[in-house]
Amino acid sequence: MTGVVVYDLEYTTWEGARERRWSGPGEHREVVQVGAVRLDDGAELSLLVKPRLNPGLSTYFTDLTGITQDQVDRAGMDFPEALCRLADFAAGADLGSNGADEGVLRENCALTGCAFPFDGRCRDLAPLLITAAGAQAHIYSCEMAATFGLNADQRAHDALGDARQVAQVLRHLLKTGRVRPSDLL
């Protein structure tokens, strides 16, 4: 299990943005929260990020995530700093997410002019998790533990809570032999 960091992102959104694939005027998937969990030792990282292009969070985003404008204004950091902190946290490890979070990180690197530090180290774990669940479609991270009959006491749409759920499921699947460590790399 060593060498794997499960991460999740919360990023700017508005009513209908997902259906539009963030193609509306001014809609960008700017990272607002990064959550990460190391599978080997359970160490955790949670960071708030100040969006640059859309610094004012939408009511829709706040209602969905529980992250307030005041929290971001007080504790948020610039994306390049958050990316460096994630890279330090994940040093020597591969990164896995339940979905296309690598693409969102890359978009934010392009938006802020910083280099992407995880080439060849990111993996979308969604296909593995869908297969293990016997599901026909994507399972949202915030529903992951419940899907596998595990305790789901994390707040939905909280990057750290969602990363915890995915990590919990992966540990369960590894322990029960339904997934091998090599499946995660």
mmCIF file of C-alpha atoms in Angstrom:
data_model
loop_
_atom_site.group_PDB
_atom_site.id
_atom_site.type_symbol
_atom_site.label_atom_id
_atom_site.label_comp_id
_atom_site.label_asym_id
_atom_site.label_seq_id
_atom_site.Cartn_x
_atom_site.Cartn_y
_atom_site.Cartn_z
ATOM 1 C CA MET A 1 0.000 0.000 0.000
ATOM 2 C CA THR A 2 2.928 2.332 0.363
ATOM 3 C CA GLY A 3 3.425 4.979 -2.211
ATOM 4 C CA VAL A 4 -0.209 5.794 -2.996
ATOM 5 C CA VAL A 5 -1.931 9.069 -2.160
ATOM 6 C CA VAL A 6 -5.660 9.356 -2.729
ATOM 7 C CA TYR A 7 -6.693 12.921 -3.487
ATOM 8 C CA ASP A 8 -9.885 14.797 -4.219
ATOM 9 C CA LEU A 9 -10.682 18.325 -5.343
ATOM 10 C CA GLU A 10 -13.524 20.764 -4.927
ATOM 11 C CA TYR A 11 -13.596 23.435 -7.601
ATOM 12 C CA THR A 12 -15.707 26.405 -8.590
ATOM 13 C CA THR A 13 -19.120 25.590 -9.928
ATOM 14 C CA TRP A 14 -22.497 27.112 -10.583
ATOM 15 C CA GLU A 15 -26.015 25.818 -11.105
ATOM 16 C CA GLY A 16 -25.919 23.801 -14.361
ATOM 17 C CA ALA A 17 -22.143 24.134 -14.855
ATOM 18 C CA ARG A 18 -21.564 20.400 -14.776
ATOM 19 C CA GLU A 19 -24.188 19.798 -17.465
ATOM 20 C CA ARG A 20 -22.590 22.573 -19.544
ATOM 21 C CA ARG A 21 -19.155 21.072 -18.831
ATOM 22 C CA TRP A 22 -18.081 24.439 -17.439
ATOM 23 C CA SER A 23 -18.509 26.013 -20.877
ATOM 24 C CA GLY A 24 -20.599 29.001 -19.770
ATOM 25 C CA PRO A 25 -19.138 32.507 -19.839
ATOM 26 C CA GLY A 26 -16.402 32.791 -17.215
ATOM 27 C CA GLU A 27 -16.850 29.229 -15.972
ATOM 28 C CA HIS A 28 -13.554 27.634 -15.056
ATOM 29 C CA ARG A 29 -12.952 24.668 -12.759
ATOM 30 C CA GLU A 30 -10.716 26.565 -10.352
ATOM 31 C CA VAL A 31 -9.564 24.500 -7.381
ATOM 32 C CA VAL A 32 -10.950 25.704 -4.048
ATOM 33 C CA GLN A 33 -10.075 22.712 -1.856
ATOM 34 C CA VAL A 34 -7.536 19.890 -2.015
ATOM 35 C CA GLY A 35 -7.858 16.837 0.210
ATOM 36 C CA ALA A 36 -5.373 13.967 0.259
ATOM 37 C CA VAL A 37 -4.790 10.781 2.273
ATOM 38 C CA ARG A 38 -1.712 8.546 2.216
ATOM 39 C CA LEU A 39 -2.811 4.903 2.081
ATOM 40 C CA ASP A 40 0.234 3.596 3.943
ATOM 41 C CA ASP A 41 0.088 5.665 7.123
ATOM 42 C CA GLY A 42 -3.204 7.563 6.914
ATOM 43 C CA ALA A 43 -1.533 10.982 6.943
ATOM 44 C CA GLU A 44 -3.883 13.678 5.668
ATOM 45 C CA LEU A 45 -3.687 17.023 3.915
ATOM 46 C CA SER A 46 -6.466 19.580 3.530
ATOM 47 C CA LEU A 47 -5.918 22.916 1.803
ATOM 48 C CA LEU A 48 -8.149 25.819 0.826
ATOM 49 C CA VAL A 49 -7.304 27.685 -2.369
ATOM 50 C CA LYS A 50 -8.306 31.182 -3.491
ATOM 51 C CA PRO A 51 -9.623 31.123 -7.052
ATOM 52 C CA ARG A 52 -8.113 33.836 -9.275
ATOM 53 C CA LEU A 53 -10.594 34.221 -12.127
ATOM 54 C CA ASN A 54 -13.724 33.787 -10.018
ATOM 55 C CA PRO A 55 -12.652 34.875 -6.524
ATOM 56 C CA GLY A 56 -16.260 35.144 -5.333
ATOM 57 C CA LEU A 57 -17.707 31.701 -4.599
ATOM 58 C CA SER A 58 -21.180 31.032 -5.952
ATOM 59 C CA THR A 59 -24.023 30.311 -3.562
ATOM 60 C CA TYR A 60 -24.431 27.006 -5.388
ATOM 61 C CA PHE A 61 -20.812 26.050 -4.579
ATOM 62 C CA THR A 62 -21.134 27.088 -0.920
ATOM 63 C CA ASP A 63 -24.399 25.187 -0.506
ATOM 64 C CA LEU A 64 -22.860 22.086 -2.115
ATOM 65 C CA THR A 65 -19.550 22.031 -0.252
ATOM 66 C CA GLY A 66 -20.133 24.006 2.927
ATOM 67 C CA ILE A 67 -17.022 26.047 2.109
ATOM 68 C CA THR A 68 -17.696 29.723 2.718
ATOM 69 C CA GLN A 69 -16.222 32.834 1.158
ATOM 70 C CA ASP A 70 -14.944 33.873 4.575
ATOM 71 C CA GLN A 71 -13.068 30.570 5.011
ATOM 72 C CA VAL A 72 -11.389 30.935 1.616
ATOM 73 C CA ASP A 73 -10.590 34.607 2.212
ATOM 74 C CA ARG A 74 -9.021 33.841 5.609
ATOM 75 C CA ALA A 75 -7.284 30.499 5.031
ATOM 76 C CA GLY A 76 -7.018 30.136 1.256
ATOM 77 C CA MET A 77 -3.719 30.159 -0.575
ATOM 78 C CA ASP A 78 -2.763 30.688 -4.186
ATOM 79 C CA PHE A 79 -3.023 27.563 -6.366
ATOM 80 C CA PRO A 80 0.735 27.237 -7.083
ATOM 81 C CA GLU A 81 1.425 27.171 -3.323
ATOM 82 C CA ALA A 82 -1.271 24.531 -2.770
ATOM 83 C CA LEU A 83 0.142 22.473 -5.639
ATOM 84 C CA CYS A 84 3.630 22.629 -4.094
ATOM 85 C CA ARG A 85 2.224 21.509 -0.742
ATOM 86 C CA LEU A 86 0.406 18.603 -2.411
ATOM 87 C CA ALA A 87 3.605 17.671 -4.275
ATOM 88 C CA ASP A 88 5.585 17.709 -1.012
ATOM 89 C CA PHE A 89 2.907 15.603 0.710
ATOM 90 C CA ALA A 90 2.898 13.102 -2.167
ATOM 91 C CA ALA A 91 6.674 12.988 -2.652
ATOM 92 C CA GLY A 92 7.666 9.572 -3.955
ATOM 93 C CA ALA A 93 4.065 8.401 -4.252
ATOM 94 C CA ASP A 94 1.619 7.844 -7.068
ATOM 95 C CA LEU A 95 -1.642 9.790 -6.899
ATOM 96 C CA GLY A 96 -5.082 8.339 -7.415
ATOM 97 C CA SER A 97 -8.456 10.019 -7.689
ATOM 98 C CA ASN A 98 -11.981 8.843 -8.304
ATOM 99 C CA GLY A 99 -12.427 10.575 -11.627
ATOM 100 C CA ALA A 100 -10.713 13.094 -13.836
ATOM 101 C CA ASP A 101 -9.111 15.245 -11.135
ATOM 102 C CA GLU A 102 -5.771 15.146 -12.955
ATOM 103 C CA GLY A 103 -7.376 17.161 -15.748
ATOM 104 C CA VAL A 104 -8.599 19.764 -13.258
ATOM 105 C CA LEU A 105 -5.099 20.057 -11.774
ATOM 106 C CA ARG A 106 -3.666 20.511 -15.272
ATOM 107 C CA GLU A 107 -6.283 23.170 -16.102
ATOM 108 C CA ASN A 108 -5.338 25.059 -12.950
ATOM 109 C CA CYS A 109 -1.647 24.800 -13.808
ATOM 110 C CA ALA A 110 -2.429 26.350 -17.202
ATOM 111 C CA LEU A 111 -4.592 29.064 -15.609
ATOM 112 C CA THR A 112 -1.858 30.020 -13.147
ATOM 113 C CA GLY A 113 1.208 29.412 -15.314
ATOM 114 C CA CYS A 114 2.811 26.736 -13.170
ATOM 115 C CA ALA A 115 4.269 23.382 -14.177
ATOM 116 C CA PHE A 116 2.361 20.151 -13.541
ATOM 117 C CA PRO A 117 4.554 18.149 -11.110
ATOM 118 C CA PHE A 118 2.880 14.737 -11.390
ATOM 119 C CA ASP A 119 3.538 13.533 -14.953
ATOM 120 C CA GLY A 120 3.151 9.771 -15.086
ATOM 121 C CA ARG A 121 2.130 9.594 -11.418
ATOM 122 C CA CYS A 122 -1.658 10.189 -11.581
ATOM 123 C CA ARG A 123 -4.276 7.510 -12.009
ATOM 124 C CA ASP A 124 -8.026 7.647 -12.374
ATOM 125 C CA LEU A 125 -9.213 4.934 -9.980
ATOM 126 C CA ALA A 126 -12.863 5.170 -11.065
ATOM 127 C CA PRO A 127 -12.772 2.165 -13.465
ATOM 128 C CA LEU A 128 -11.204 -0.017 -10.761
ATOM 129 C CA LEU A 129 -13.778 1.090 -8.182
ATOM 130 C CA ILE A 130 -16.713 0.664 -10.568
ATOM 131 C CA THR A 131 -15.594 -2.877 -11.376
ATOM 132 C CA ALA A 132 -15.038 -3.754 -7.711
ATOM 133 C CA ALA A 133 -18.531 -2.483 -6.859
ATOM 134 C CA GLY A 134 -20.133 -4.314 -9.771
ATOM 135 C CA ALA A 135 -21.605 -0.971 -10.775
ATOM 136 C CA GLN A 136 -22.609 0.141 -14.240
ATOM 137 C CA ALA A 137 -21.668 3.808 -13.854
ATOM 138 C CA HIS A 138 -19.422 6.205 -11.952
ATOM 139 C CA ILE A 139 -19.760 6.219 -8.160
ATOM 140 C CA TYR A 140 -19.310 9.639 -6.584
ATOM 141 C CA SER A 141 -16.579 9.796 -3.949
ATOM 142 C CA CYS A 142 -19.057 11.027 -1.357
ATOM 143 C CA GLU A 143 -21.088 7.818 -1.910
ATOM 144 C CA MET A 144 -18.110 5.475 -2.041
ATOM 145 C CA ALA A 145 -18.121 4.037 1.492
ATOM 146 C CA ALA A 146 -21.877 3.423 1.511
ATOM 147 C CA THR A 147 -21.644 1.687 -1.883
ATOM 148 C CA PHE A 148 -19.291 -0.856 -0.313
ATOM 149 C CA GLY A 149 -21.297 -1.174 2.929
ATOM 150 C CA LEU A 150 -18.762 0.773 4.968
ATOM 151 C CA ASN A 151 -19.238 3.606 7.465
ATOM 152 C CA ALA A 152 -19.908 6.817 5.557
ATOM 153 C CA ASP A 153 -19.601 9.476 8.238
ATOM 154 C CA GLN A 154 -17.810 12.070 6.106
ATOM 155 C CA ARG A 155 -19.372 15.294 4.853
ATOM 156 C CA ALA A 156 -20.205 15.008 1.154
ATOM 157 C CA HIS A 157 -18.378 17.303 -1.257
ATOM 158 C CA ASP A 158 -15.567 17.986 1.179
ATOM 159 C CA ALA A 159 -12.293 17.144 -0.578
ATOM 160 C CA LEU A 160 -10.702 15.573 2.492
ATOM 161 C CA GLY A 161 -13.886 13.702 3.440
ATOM 162 C CA ASP A 162 -14.234 12.360 -0.097
ATOM 163 C CA ALA A 163 -10.553 11.342 -0.219
ATOM 164 C CA ARG A 164 -11.028 9.569 3.130
ATOM 165 C CA GLN A 165 -13.965 7.594 1.732
ATOM 166 C CA VAL A 166 -12.031 6.472 -1.348
ATOM 167 C CA ALA A 167 -9.003 5.567 0.797
ATOM 168 C CA GLN A 168 -11.254 3.629 3.204
ATOM 169 C CA VAL A 169 -12.730 1.634 0.320
ATOM 170 C CA LEU A 170 -9.307 0.942 -1.202
ATOM 171 C CA ARG A 171 -7.979 -0.328 2.130
ATOM 172 C CA HIS A 172 -11.059 -2.576 2.434
ATOM 173 C CA LEU A 173 -10.609 -3.916 -1.097
ATOM 174 C CA LEU A 174 -6.914 -4.568 -0.485
ATOM 175 C CA LYS A 175 -7.612 -6.287 2.838
ATOM 176 C CA THR A 176 -10.270 -8.541 1.318
ATOM 177 C CA GLY A 177 -8.120 -9.334 -1.722
ATOM 178 C CA ARG A 178 -10.564 -7.829 -4.221
ATOM 179 C CA VAL A 179 -7.816 -5.446 -5.332
ATOM 180 C CA ARG A 180 -4.061 -6.039 -5.445
ATOM 181 C CA PRO A 181 -1.512 -3.330 -4.608
ATOM 182 C CA SER A 182 -0.316 -3.477 -8.228
ATOM 183 C CA ASP A 183 -3.843 -2.509 -9.351
ATOM 184 C CA LEU A 184 -3.343 0.905 -7.751
ATOM 185 C CA LEU A 185 -0.177 1.826 -9.639
#
